[in-house]
Each structure stands twice: as structure tokens, then as C-alpha cells.
mmCIF file of C-alpha atoms in Angstrom:
data_model
loop_
_atom_site.group_PDB
_atom_site.id
_atom_site.type_symbol
_atom_site.label_atom_id
_atom_site.label_comp_id
_atom_site.label_asym_id
_atom_site.label_seq_id
_atom_site.Cartn_x
_atom_site.Cartn_y
_atom_site.Cartn_z
ATOM 1 C CA MET A 955 49.103 80.443 -23.223
ATOM 2 C CA ASN A 956 47.225 82.614 -20.982
ATOM 3 C CA LYS A 957 49.563 85.650 -21.929
ATOM 4 C CA ALA A 958 48.592 84.946 -25.706
ATOM 5 C CA VAL A 959 45.049 85.009 -25.144
ATOM 6 C CA SER A 960 45.584 88.084 -22.903
ATOM 7 C CA ASN A 961 47.385 89.702 -25.870
ATOM 8 C CA GLU A 962 44.524 88.752 -28.261
ATOM 9 C CA GLN A 963 41.997 90.234 -26.070
ATOM 10 C CA ARG A 964 43.890 93.390 -25.558
ATOM 11 C CA ALA A 965 44.160 93.818 -29.596
ATOM 12 C CA MET A 966 40.614 93.254 -29.684
ATOM 13 C CA ARG A 967 39.639 95.805 -27.096
ATOM 14 C CA ILE A 968 42.115 98.556 -28.880
ATOM 15 C CA ARG A 969 40.305 97.859 -32.273
ATOM 16 C CA SER A 970 36.785 98.218 -30.487
ATOM 17 C CA LEU A 971 37.934 101.515 -28.951
ATOM 18 C CA LYS A 972 39.078 102.726 -32.200
ATOM 19 C CA THR A 973 36.083 101.725 -34.045
ATOM 20 C CA LEU A 974 33.942 103.207 -31.356
ATOM 21 C CA GLY A 975 35.804 106.437 -31.097
ATOM 22 C CA LEU A 976 35.007 106.950 -35.047
ATOM 23 C CA CYS A 977 31.551 106.126 -34.502
ATOM 24 C CA LEU A 978 31.047 108.570 -31.511
ATOM 25 C CA TRP A 979 32.859 111.197 -33.514
ATOM 26 C CA LEU A 980 30.703 110.587 -36.744
ATOM 27 C CA ILE A 981 27.348 110.663 -34.797
ATOM 28 C CA ALA A 982 28.441 113.587 -32.452
ATOM 29 C CA HIS A 983 29.512 115.662 -35.493
ATOM 30 C CA TYR A 984 26.415 115.320 -37.645
ATOM 31 C CA SER A 985 24.148 115.906 -34.719
ATOM 32 C CA LEU A 986 25.542 119.040 -34.032
ATOM 33 C CA LEU A 987 25.874 119.992 -37.739
ATOM 34 C CA SER A 988 22.692 118.650 -39.313
ATOM 35 C CA PHE A 989 19.295 120.334 -39.449
ATOM 36 C CA ALA A 990 16.299 120.250 -41.570
ATOM 37 C CA SER A 991 13.369 122.410 -42.268
ATOM 38 C CA SER A 992 11.036 123.151 -39.322
ATOM 39 C CA GLY A 993 7.398 122.065 -39.515
ATOM 40 C CA THR A 994 4.680 120.284 -37.774
ATOM 41 C CA GLU A 995 4.422 116.627 -37.336
ATOM 42 C CA GLY A 996 1.437 114.112 -36.780
ATOM 43 C CA ALA A 997 1.772 111.305 -34.233
ATOM 44 C CA ALA A 998 4.471 112.859 -32.475
ATOM 45 C CA PHE A 999 3.855 110.385 -29.303
ATOM 46 C CA LEU A 1000 5.958 107.901 -31.428
ATOM 47 C CA ASP A 1001 8.990 109.768 -30.098
ATOM 48 C CA ILE A 1002 8.095 109.053 -26.679
ATOM 49 C CA PRO A 1003 10.573 106.471 -25.422
ATOM 50 C CA VAL A 1004 9.137 103.006 -24.421
ATOM 51 C CA GLY A 1005 10.539 100.771 -21.821
ATOM 52 C CA ALA A 1006 12.008 101.632 -18.425
ATOM 53 C CA GLY A 1007 15.440 100.151 -19.579
ATOM 54 C CA PRO A 1008 15.612 101.921 -22.829
ATOM 55 C CA ALA A 1009 14.381 105.200 -21.385
ATOM 56 C CA ALA A 1010 16.831 105.231 -18.625
ATOM 57 C CA MET A 1011 19.790 105.074 -21.057
ATOM 58 C CA GLY A 1012 18.871 107.911 -22.819
ATOM 59 C CA SER A 1013 16.881 106.223 -25.578
ATOM 60 C CA ALA A 1014 19.927 105.077 -27.006
ATOM 61 C CA TYR A 1015 18.622 101.875 -28.071
ATOM 62 C CA THR A 1016 18.974 101.260 -31.888
ATOM 63 C CA ALA A 1017 22.044 99.164 -31.294
ATOM 64 C CA LEU A 1018 20.611 97.213 -28.390
ATOM 65 C CA SER A 1019 17.302 96.113 -29.522
ATOM 66 C CA ASN A 1020 17.720 92.265 -30.285
ATOM 67 C CA ASP A 1021 14.918 91.757 -27.748
ATOM 68 C CA ALA A 1022 11.047 92.453 -27.162
ATOM 69 C CA TYR A 1023 11.693 96.114 -27.867
ATOM 70 C CA ALA A 1024 13.045 95.389 -31.419
ATOM 71 C CA ALA A 1025 9.655 96.178 -32.944
ATOM 72 C CA THR A 1026 9.647 99.404 -31.737
ATOM 73 C CA TYR A 1027 13.229 100.589 -31.696
ATOM 74 C CA ASN A 1028 15.026 98.525 -34.473
ATOM 75 C CA PRO A 1029 13.485 95.227 -36.211
ATOM 76 C CA GLY A 1030 16.775 94.731 -37.567
ATOM 77 C CA GLY A 1031 17.641 93.257 -34.138
ATOM 78 C CA LEU A 1032 15.458 90.365 -34.303
ATOM 79 C CA GLY A 1033 17.717 88.435 -36.451
ATOM 80 C CA PHE A 1034 20.089 88.026 -33.169
ATOM 81 C CA LEU A 1035 16.978 87.133 -30.739
ATOM 82 C CA GLU A 1036 18.105 84.270 -28.566
ATOM 83 C CA SER A 1037 14.497 83.595 -26.654
ATOM 84 C CA THR A 1038 10.704 84.422 -26.887
ATOM 85 C CA GLN A 1039 10.418 87.574 -25.130
ATOM 86 C CA PHE A 1040 7.368 89.834 -23.968
ATOM 87 C CA SER A 1041 7.541 93.381 -22.561
ATOM 88 C CA GLY A 1042 4.795 95.615 -20.897
ATOM 89 C CA GLN A 1043 4.923 99.125 -19.653
ATOM 90 C CA HIS A 1044 2.476 101.364 -17.732
ATOM 91 C CA LEU A 1045 3.555 105.276 -17.623
ATOM 92 C CA SER A 1046 1.788 108.323 -16.063
ATOM 93 C CA TYR A 1047 2.914 110.879 -18.389
ATOM 94 C CA LEU A 1048 2.732 114.523 -18.271
ATOM 95 C CA ASP A 1049 -0.211 116.138 -16.756
ATOM 96 C CA SER A 1050 -3.179 113.627 -17.354
ATOM 97 C CA LEU A 1051 -1.461 111.551 -20.118
ATOM 98 C CA ASP A 1052 -1.335 107.644 -19.765
ATOM 99 C CA TYR A 1053 1.291 105.747 -22.055
ATOM 100 C CA GLU A 1054 0.652 101.845 -22.241
ATOM 101 C CA TYR A 1055 2.946 99.434 -24.112
ATOM 102 C CA LEU A 1056 2.994 96.041 -24.924
ATOM 103 C CA SER A 1057 5.400 94.026 -27.277
ATOM 104 C CA PHE A 1058 6.762 90.615 -27.911
ATOM 105 C CA ALA A 1059 9.339 88.744 -30.070
ATOM 106 C CA VAL A 1060 9.321 85.105 -31.030
ATOM 107 C CA PRO A 1061 12.091 83.019 -32.784
ATOM 108 C CA LEU A 1062 10.896 81.176 -35.838
ATOM 109 C CA PRO A 1063 12.055 77.765 -36.210
ATOM 110 C CA ARG A 1064 15.158 76.968 -38.120
ATOM 111 C CA ALA A 1065 15.096 74.011 -40.848
ATOM 112 C CA SER A 1066 18.704 72.871 -39.976
ATOM 113 C CA SER A 1067 21.326 73.425 -37.386
ATOM 114 C CA PRO A 1068 22.049 76.939 -35.899
ATOM 115 C CA LYS A 1069 25.336 77.012 -37.643
ATOM 116 C CA ASP A 1070 23.982 76.191 -41.154
ATOM 117 C CA CYS A 1071 20.582 78.279 -40.986
ATOM 118 C CA PRO A 1072 20.354 82.070 -40.402
ATOM 119 C CA ARG A 1073 18.096 83.270 -37.516
ATOM 120 C CA SER A 1074 14.779 85.058 -37.979
ATOM 121 C CA ALA A 1075 12.060 86.243 -35.646
ATOM 122 C CA LEU A 1076 8.492 87.752 -35.446
ATOM 123 C CA GLY A 1077 7.925 90.925 -33.373
ATOM 124 C CA GLY A 1078 5.219 93.129 -32.555
ATOM 125 C CA SER A 1079 3.981 95.941 -30.253
ATOM 126 C CA ILE A 1080 1.203 98.287 -29.175
ATOM 127 C CA GLN A 1081 1.814 101.935 -28.274
ATOM 128 C CA TYR A 1082 -1.115 103.829 -26.798
ATOM 129 C CA LEU A 1083 -1.391 107.282 -25.408
ATOM 130 C CA ARG A 1084 -4.737 108.677 -24.022
ATOM 131 C CA SER A 1085 -5.706 111.510 -22.439
ATOM 132 C CA GLY A 1086 -8.123 111.940 -19.472
ATOM 133 C CA ASP A 1087 -11.433 113.929 -19.585
ATOM 134 C CA ILE A 1088 -11.168 117.162 -21.417
ATOM 135 C CA ARG A 1089 -13.998 119.872 -20.604
ATOM 136 C CA ARG A 1090 -15.817 120.930 -23.834
ATOM 137 C CA ARG A 1091 -16.870 124.731 -23.638
ATOM 138 C CA ASP A 1092 -19.003 126.776 -25.896
ATOM 139 C CA ASP A 1093 -17.969 130.113 -27.684
ATOM 140 C CA ASN A 1094 -19.146 131.732 -24.538
ATOM 141 C CA GLY A 1095 -17.066 129.446 -21.998
ATOM 142 C CA ALA A 1096 -19.976 127.653 -20.871
ATOM 143 C CA PHE A 1097 -19.342 124.032 -19.782
ATOM 144 C CA MET A 1098 -20.719 121.279 -22.355
ATOM 145 C CA GLY A 1099 -19.453 118.192 -21.040
ATOM 146 C CA SER A 1100 -16.274 116.485 -21.643
ATOM 147 C CA PHE A 1101 -14.264 114.255 -24.163
ATOM 148 C CA SER A 1102 -11.111 112.265 -24.522
ATOM 149 C CA SER A 1103 -8.583 111.434 -27.213
ATOM 150 C CA TYR A 1104 -6.035 108.972 -28.059
ATOM 151 C CA TYR A 1105 -3.151 108.013 -30.275
ATOM 152 C CA ALA A 1106 -2.327 104.343 -31.068
ATOM 153 C CA SER A 1107 0.280 102.526 -33.267
ATOM 154 C CA TYR A 1108 0.022 98.722 -33.994
ATOM 155 C CA ASN A 1109 3.393 97.433 -35.229
ATOM 156 C CA LEU A 1110 4.344 94.046 -36.689
ATOM 157 C CA SER A 1111 7.790 93.245 -37.320
ATOM 158 C CA TYR A 1112 10.026 90.649 -39.189
ATOM 159 C CA GLY A 1113 13.997 90.555 -38.943
ATOM 160 C CA ARG A 1114 16.391 87.687 -40.412
ATOM 161 C CA SER A 1115 20.210 87.476 -39.824
ATOM 162 C CA PHE A 1116 22.227 86.924 -42.860
ATOM 163 C CA ASN A 1117 25.441 85.428 -41.122
ATOM 164 C CA GLU A 1118 26.679 85.773 -37.537
ATOM 165 C CA LYS A 1119 27.343 89.484 -37.934
ATOM 166 C CA LEU A 1120 24.385 91.177 -40.073
ATOM 167 C CA SER A 1121 20.522 91.104 -39.629
ATOM 168 C CA LEU A 1122 17.972 93.319 -41.366
ATOM 169 C CA GLY A 1123 14.401 93.973 -40.448
ATOM 170 C CA ILE A 1124 11.240 95.690 -41.267
ATOM 171 C CA THR A 1125 8.176 97.038 -39.420
ATOM 172 C CA GLY A 1126 4.502 97.708 -40.618
ATOM 173 C CA LYS A 1127 2.780 100.122 -38.674
ATOM 174 C CA MET A 1128 -0.841 101.190 -38.526
ATOM 175 C CA ILE A 1129 -1.324 104.585 -36.874
ATOM 176 C CA GLN A 1130 -4.863 105.761 -35.329
ATOM 177 C CA ALA A 1131 -5.802 109.040 -33.681
ATOM 178 C CA LYS A 1132 -9.240 110.238 -32.386
ATOM 179 C CA LEU A 1133 -9.903 113.373 -30.985
ATOM 180 C CA ASP A 1134 -13.625 113.554 -29.557
ATOM 181 C CA ASP A 1135 -15.794 112.484 -32.610
ATOM 182 C CA VAL A 1136 -12.816 112.935 -35.098
ATOM 183 C CA SER A 1137 -10.653 110.034 -36.200
ATOM 184 C CA ALA A 1138 -7.742 109.469 -38.559
ATOM 185 C CA ARG A 1139 -5.581 106.633 -39.743
ATOM 186 C CA ALA A 1140 -2.095 106.625 -41.357
ATOM 187 C CA TYR A 1141 0.372 103.670 -42.523
ATOM 188 C CA ALA A 1142 4.208 103.558 -42.193
ATOM 189 C CA ALA A 1143 7.209 101.314 -42.020
ATOM 190 C CA ASP A 1144 10.345 101.167 -40.264
ATOM 191 C CA LEU A 1145 13.642 99.761 -41.791
ATOM 192 C CA GLY A 1146 16.561 98.536 -39.653
ATOM 193 C CA GLY A 1147 19.845 96.848 -39.574
ATOM 194 C CA MET A 1148 22.382 95.592 -37.010
ATOM 195 C CA TYR A 1149 26.008 94.690 -37.602
ATOM 196 C CA LYS A 1150 28.237 93.059 -35.075
ATOM 197 C CA VAL A 1151 31.790 94.473 -35.871
ATOM 198 C CA LEU A 1152 33.140 92.663 -32.925
ATOM 199 C CA SER A 1153 31.892 90.435 -30.083
ATOM 200 C CA ASN A 1154 31.454 93.569 -27.951
ATOM 201 C CA LEU A 1155 30.834 96.314 -30.550
ATOM 202 C CA THR A 1156 27.533 96.413 -32.442
ATOM 203 C CA LEU A 1157 26.667 99.187 -35.103
ATOM 204 C CA ALA A 1158 22.895 99.758 -36.306
ATOM 205 C CA THR A 1159 21.013 101.881 -38.009
ATOM 206 C CA THR A 1160 17.122 102.696 -38.698
ATOM 207 C CA LEU A 1161 14.885 104.850 -41.020
ATOM 208 C CA THR A 1162 11.585 105.130 -38.967
ATOM 209 C CA ASN A 1163 8.124 106.257 -39.625
ATOM 210 C CA LEU A 1164 8.250 106.376 -43.325
ATOM 211 C CA GLY A 1165 4.637 106.656 -44.592
ATOM 212 C CA SER A 1166 1.405 108.582 -45.147
ATOM 213 C CA LYS A 1167 0.222 111.654 -43.291
ATOM 214 C CA LEU A 1168 -2.001 111.762 -40.439
ATOM 215 C CA LYS A 1169 -5.081 113.553 -41.502
ATOM 216 C CA VAL A 1170 -7.004 114.600 -38.137
ATOM 217 C CA LEU A 1171 -8.396 117.894 -39.171
ATOM 218 C CA GLY A 1172 -7.364 119.693 -42.285
ATOM 219 C CA PRO A 1173 -4.755 118.467 -45.084
ATOM 220 C CA GLY A 1174 -2.881 116.272 -42.446
ATOM 221 C CA ASP A 1175 0.542 116.333 -40.902
ATOM 222 C CA PRO A 1176 3.489 114.069 -41.838
ATOM 223 C CA LEU A 1177 4.746 111.556 -39.489
ATOM 224 C CA PRO A 1178 8.167 111.932 -37.638
ATOM 225 C CA LEU A 1179 10.335 110.584 -40.303
ATOM 226 C CA ALA A 1180 13.898 110.124 -38.821
ATOM 227 C CA PHE A 1181 17.188 108.404 -39.472
ATOM 228 C CA HIS A 1182 18.998 106.896 -36.556
ATOM 229 C CA LEU A 1183 22.599 105.757 -36.497
ATOM 230 C CA GLY A 1184 23.704 103.950 -33.330
ATOM 231 C CA ALA A 1185 26.677 102.227 -31.646
ATOM 232 C CA ALA A 1186 26.769 99.973 -28.615
ATOM 233 C CA TYR A 1187 30.262 98.752 -26.825
ATOM 234 C CA ARG A 1188 30.746 96.529 -24.120
ATOM 235 C CA PRO A 1189 34.314 97.110 -22.643
ATOM 236 C CA THR A 1190 33.798 94.604 -20.136
ATOM 237 C CA PRO A 1191 31.212 92.123 -19.068
ATOM 238 C CA ARG A 1192 30.013 94.597 -16.397
ATOM 239 C CA TRP A 1193 29.962 98.040 -18.376
ATOM 240 C CA LEU A 1194 28.056 98.823 -21.370
ATOM 241 C CA ILE A 1195 28.072 102.104 -23.232
ATOM 242 C CA THR A 1196 25.595 102.963 -25.988
ATOM 243 C CA THR A 1197 25.203 106.237 -28.197
ATOM 244 C CA GLU A 1198 22.825 107.233 -30.952
ATOM 245 C CA GLY A 1199 22.475 110.284 -33.678
ATOM 246 C CA VAL A 1200 18.739 111.082 -34.519
ATOM 247 C CA TYR A 1201 18.249 112.973 -37.764
ATOM 248 C CA PRO A 1202 14.675 113.691 -38.292
ATOM 249 C CA LYS A 1203 13.280 115.201 -41.643
ATOM 250 C CA THR A 1204 11.627 118.265 -39.572
ATOM 251 C CA GLY A 1205 13.717 119.930 -36.823
ATOM 252 C CA LEU A 1206 17.338 119.764 -35.367
ATOM 253 C CA ALA A 1207 19.152 116.596 -35.125
ATOM 254 C CA SER A 1208 19.739 115.054 -31.642
ATOM 255 C CA PHE A 1209 22.288 113.077 -29.766
ATOM 256 C CA HIS A 1210 21.522 110.108 -27.084
ATOM 257 C CA LEU A 1211 23.988 108.758 -24.868
ATOM 258 C CA GLY A 1212 23.536 106.036 -22.257
ATOM 259 C CA GLY A 1213 25.318 103.714 -20.052
ATOM 260 C CA GLU A 1214 24.787 100.613 -17.838
ATOM 261 C CA LEU A 1215 26.697 98.882 -14.923
ATOM 262 C CA HIS A 1216 25.938 95.233 -13.877
ATOM 263 C CA LEU A 1217 26.188 94.523 -10.236
ATOM 264 C CA LEU A 1218 26.056 91.457 -7.932
ATOM 265 C CA GLY A 1219 24.732 89.314 -11.208
ATOM 266 C CA MET A 1220 21.163 90.742 -11.168
ATOM 267 C CA LEU A 1221 21.199 94.654 -10.565
ATOM 268 C CA SER A 1222 21.723 96.981 -13.329
ATOM 269 C CA LEU A 1223 22.312 100.719 -12.693
ATOM 270 C CA ARG A 1224 21.581 103.015 -15.833
ATOM 271 C CA ALA A 1225 21.801 106.605 -16.762
ATOM 272 C CA GLY A 1226 21.590 108.507 -20.117
ATOM 273 C CA TYR A 1227 21.328 111.953 -21.864
ATOM 274 C CA ARG A 1228 19.379 113.090 -24.913
ATOM 275 C CA THR A 1229 19.707 116.571 -26.382
ATOM 276 C CA ASP A 1230 16.202 116.453 -27.954
ATOM 277 C CA ALA A 1231 14.328 116.939 -24.768
ATOM 278 C CA LEU A 1232 16.141 120.519 -24.141
ATOM 279 C CA LYS A 1233 14.146 122.523 -26.180
ATOM 280 C CA ASP A 1234 12.522 125.480 -23.995
ATOM 281 C CA LEU A 1235 13.529 123.396 -20.966
ATOM 282 C CA SER A 1236 16.571 123.574 -18.628
ATOM 283 C CA LEU A 1237 19.523 121.024 -19.156
ATOM 284 C CA LEU A 1238 18.356 118.801 -16.410
ATOM 285 C CA ALA A 1239 15.494 117.766 -18.940
ATOM 286 C CA GLY A 1240 18.065 115.635 -20.792
ATOM 287 C CA VAL A 1241 19.093 113.627 -18.067
ATOM 288 C CA SER A 1242 17.466 110.042 -17.307
ATOM 289 C CA ALA A 1243 18.430 107.527 -14.794
ATOM 290 C CA GLY A 1244 17.005 104.166 -13.474
ATOM 291 C CA LEU A 1245 17.780 100.629 -12.446
ATOM 292 C CA GLY A 1246 16.825 97.118 -13.325
ATOM 293 C CA VAL A 1247 16.387 93.709 -11.211
ATOM 294 C CA GLU A 1248 16.711 90.592 -13.011
ATOM 295 C CA VAL A 1249 15.654 87.311 -11.430
ATOM 296 C CA TRP A 1250 15.549 83.883 -13.567
ATOM 297 C CA GLY A 1251 15.793 85.742 -16.711
ATOM 298 C CA GLN A 1252 12.784 88.213 -15.901
ATOM 299 C CA GLU A 1253 13.599 91.874 -15.463
ATOM 300 C CA LEU A 1254 11.779 94.458 -13.469
ATOM 301 C CA SER A 1255 13.141 98.131 -14.321
ATOM 302 C CA TYR A 1256 12.466 101.643 -13.320
ATOM 303 C CA ALA A 1257 13.355 105.050 -14.949
ATOM 304 C CA TRP A 1258 13.236 108.590 -13.926
ATOM 305 C CA LEU A 1259 13.008 111.409 -16.705
ATOM 306 C CA PRO A 1260 12.716 114.978 -15.447
ATOM 307 C CA TYR A 1261 10.993 117.571 -17.927
ATOM 308 C CA GLY A 1262 11.753 120.681 -15.830
ATOM 309 C CA ASP A 1263 8.708 122.782 -14.908
ATOM 310 C CA LEU A 1264 6.411 120.027 -16.690
ATOM 311 C CA GLY A 1265 7.279 117.612 -13.938
ATOM 312 C CA ASN A 1266 8.941 114.045 -13.822
ATOM 313 C CA THR A 1267 7.847 110.864 -15.428
ATOM 314 C CA HIS A 1268 8.382 107.629 -13.773
ATOM 315 C CA TYR A 1269 8.650 104.730 -15.864
ATOM 316 C CA ILE A 1270 8.037 100.877 -14.757
ATOM 317 C CA SER A 1271 8.297 98.183 -17.072
ATOM 318 C CA LEU A 1272 8.477 94.317 -17.227
ATOM 319 C CA LEU A 1273 10.733 92.436 -19.647
ATOM 320 C CA MET A 1274 10.161 88.486 -19.817
ATOM 321 C CA LYS A 1275 12.396 86.031 -21.374
ATOM 322 C CA PHE A 1276 11.395 82.572 -21.786
ATOM 323 C CA GLY A 1277 14.123 79.825 -22.247
ATOM 324 C CA GLU A 1278 16.887 81.781 -20.948
ATOM 325 C CA ALA A 1279 17.556 79.206 -18.100
ATOM 326 C CA GLU A 1280 18.094 76.463 -20.627
ATOM 327 C CA ARG A 1281 20.467 78.832 -22.666
ATOM 328 C CA ALA A 1282 22.550 79.681 -19.770
ATOM 329 C CA LYS A 1283 22.987 76.137 -19.068
ATOM 330 C CA HIS A 1284 24.231 75.773 -22.574
ATOM 331 C CA ASN A 1285 26.714 78.748 -21.926
ATOM 332 C CA LEU A 1286 27.860 77.234 -18.812
ATOM 333 C CA ILE A 1287 28.593 74.059 -20.604
ATOM 334 C CA GLN A 1288 30.470 75.832 -23.388
ATOM 335 C CA TYR A 1289 32.388 77.742 -20.839
ATOM 336 C CA GLN A 1290 33.681 74.629 -19.398
ATOM 337 C CA ASN A 1291 34.629 73.298 -22.443
ATOM 338 C CA ILE A 1292 36.545 76.234 -23.444
ATOM 339 C CA LYS A 1293 38.241 76.318 -20.026
ATOM 340 C CA THR A 1294 39.175 72.708 -20.417
ATOM 341 C CA HIS A 1295 40.568 72.761 -24.090
ATOM 342 C CA ARG A 1296 41.959 76.518 -24.391
ATOM 343 C CA THR A 1297 45.449 75.353 -23.473
ATOM 344 C CA VAL A 1298 45.361 72.715 -26.129
ATOM 345 C CA LYS A 1299 44.533 74.843 -29.250
ATOM 346 C CA ASP A 1300 46.410 77.763 -30.376
ATOM 347 C CA SER A 1301 44.521 80.863 -29.396
ATOM 348 C CA LYS A 1302 45.122 82.479 -32.775
ATOM 349 C CA SER A 1303 43.455 79.722 -34.505
ATOM 350 C CA GLU A 1304 40.813 78.961 -32.149
ATOM 351 C CA GLU A 1305 37.694 80.765 -32.911
ATOM 352 C CA ILE A 1306 35.551 81.659 -29.755
ATOM 353 C CA ALA A 1307 31.775 82.584 -30.332
ATOM 354 C CA PRO A 1308 30.958 85.966 -29.338
ATOM 355 C CA ASP A 1309 28.303 84.793 -26.749
ATOM 356 C CA TYR A 1310 31.368 83.077 -24.934
ATOM 357 C CA GLN A 1311 33.853 85.763 -25.192
ATOM 358 C CA GLN A 1312 32.707 87.613 -22.199
ATOM 359 C CA MET A 1313 32.770 84.315 -20.173
ATOM 360 C CA MET A 1314 36.543 84.052 -21.331
ATOM 361 C CA GLU A 1315 37.326 87.522 -19.903
ATOM 362 C CA LEU A 1316 35.748 86.980 -16.699
ATOM 363 C CA LEU A 1317 37.743 83.651 -16.498
ATOM 364 C CA ASN A 1318 41.118 85.322 -17.133
ATOM 365 C CA ASP A 1319 40.353 88.416 -14.720
ATOM 366 C CA GLY A 1320 39.413 85.806 -11.951
ATOM 367 C CA GLU A 1321 42.801 83.840 -12.388
ATOM 368 C CA GLN A 1322 44.718 86.864 -12.530
ATOM 369 C CA HIS A 1323 43.089 88.250 -9.435
ATOM 370 C CA LEU A 1324 43.615 84.771 -7.589
ATOM 371 C CA ALA A 1325 47.240 84.711 -8.657
ATOM 372 C CA SER A 1326 47.802 88.362 -7.323
ATOM 373 C CA ARG A 1327 46.283 87.345 -4.016
ATOM 374 C CA ARG A 1328 48.256 84.109 -3.786
ATOM 375 C CA SER A 1329 51.521 86.088 -4.682
ATOM 376 C CA GLY A 1330 50.586 88.592 -1.937
ATOM 377 C CA GLN A 1331 50.161 86.008 0.891
ATOM 378 C CA GLY A 1332 53.174 84.358 -0.178
ATOM 379 C CA GLY A 1333 55.158 87.687 0.205
ATOM 380 C CA ASN A 1334 53.454 88.240 3.549
ATOM 381 C CA GLN A 1335 54.775 84.911 4.985
#
């Protein structure tokens, strides 16, 4: 029976690798070949990564954002939200800029049992980039006091799953800008979708910043409209690989790549690379790295992003998940039930929920390791 389960998992991994390989080729191919007309954009701060976890993984987060970051990265992930979550970030950005971020995601009540009713959720976020004091001078260079400026985006999202595989969502945005005594406002929307091809392979896509021009001075500049195509693959419960292609309306397409390794059940090591940070900078400017420490469902994360001569940025963010302990207890009960009954049912007819597939893999790996140890001890005797 164990051999049948192992063969089924091996076949699933082969299908996952083939699908992921095709996705990687498509994303990389069109990222290298596709380009659009050059031009200026307003509210370019919307392209700055938020969250230490996503930033450390090269901002390749479109296929992972079924959490508190969904309102910013992909509202389509809200349909797969498992618990109420909040996130917050403070970032001392380049020069004297500060970047603040807050977000939430809350599942909506379901009218019937989880098996009969699709899930839906609300999300929201605030992005706020502000400068320090800027000196004002007259035409002769004489000092005339100081002023400040800021950009902000207020986002509200809704997402809904249609079955166990597909979820779609939308985000509405109000974007504000203020430079000294001049202010402007624009409105935009993000459209997103997430599709679970297999329990360990997810595809996602978004169209971001579809909206009006931001008119601070003059006729105004368009928002950074872009199409994102991403994939996330988990070959084992410890390893995660994520990738994303970004195709903006103005400028060259870019490629994002990230990875994560779980250690000791609470520590996550992360690294990534993105090509859109390389313009006029060194190759090192595309690198990112960081770590996360999770305790009782709450994660404190750190990320390091170098920008060459411009300096380094250090992210610190907090992701809070409420109700995760109860969900973990439910998963443990399911895990024990699967372990008890998996020898009774035929593995081909028994359908294991995606949330418990990773536990099955851990169980099989542990049993194989124990068997090999016993075999080795018996041989030594």
C-alpha cells in the first residue's frame, strides 16, 4: 500500500515539474522578448515591494498572496484565505524616504458547510511613502524654508473562490499625491486570479493599476499599468520556489524569482532576484535575501535589498494570523485519520485534500527514514 501511495506521489511530482517547467519557459521567454513604448509614469511608488517576506523572494508573490498581502499583490488569493490576518511594515527607504504599510484580510462567513459553499474574503491595505523635509530656494539659491511631500494608496479588495482550484478577486484604489501645496488624486483597480493546478503547484495572474492619470502638475502621468503572470511550486514541504513575469505598459518586461527553505518548523530562509532593479545599477541590485521567524502563527520577517551606489534597504515586517492554532489542531486530527485509514482504502480512489498532502509526504518520508535506520542497525548486529 505504501508503495502505491509513493508511486502516486512520484507521478504527481513529475506532472508538477512538467507544468512548472512550461510556466517558467513562458514567463522567462516573454520577459526577455516583450517590451513596450517608453514613457513616464505617475505613482511609481506602487512598484516598491511591500512586506519583508515578499521582498526577500524577489517580489515574486502573485501566486502566493492568499494572505494579508493579497490586497496589494493579488486579490484573487483572498478566495483561498484560511484565517483573519494583519500585516505591518516600516521601511527606511533610500535617502530620507520612509515607506509605511498596513494591511488586513478577513474571511467572510459561509452560509453552509465548507464543502458546499465557496469561500470569500475582504482585504485592504494602505501604502504611504513620504519624504523628509526638503529645502525650498528662490531663483537666486537663497533658502526659503522647507516643505515635504508624500504618495499614498488606499486599497479595498474582495475575492471569491468558485471551487477548490479557482479564485478571482478585485481591488479598488484611491491614490493621492502631495508636493508642497499641490495635491492630486487618481483612481485605479487591480484584477487578479489564482488557480491551483495541483496541491503543490499554483498559477496566478493580475492586471494592476488600471485607472486614471495622476495629475500633480501639467497634464498628468499614467499609473504603472502592468500584467503579472506567476507560478509557485512546492517540491517538498520544506522547499518553495516562486517565479513571476511582469509586463508593464511602459518600459521593459521583467522577471522575478524567489525561493524559501523552512527549517526547524519556525525559521524560513529566503532569497530572490528581480531584473527590473538593474537599470543603471550593478547586477547585485537585483539580489534580495531575508528570513522569517514564526511563533504561534505570527511571523516576524526581515529582508535586505541592495541598490548599488544608492545604498541598501532593510525591511522589517510583521504578519499576524488569528485562528491558526485551531486550524493546526484540525489538520492534526485529519492527519491522524489519514494515517489510520490509508491502509483501508485504495490510494487511487481515496482523494486527499490539498492541505493534507504535505503531511502525507512527511509521514511517508519519516517512515522510510525509520525503516532504513532499522535496516542499518540490523545489518550492524
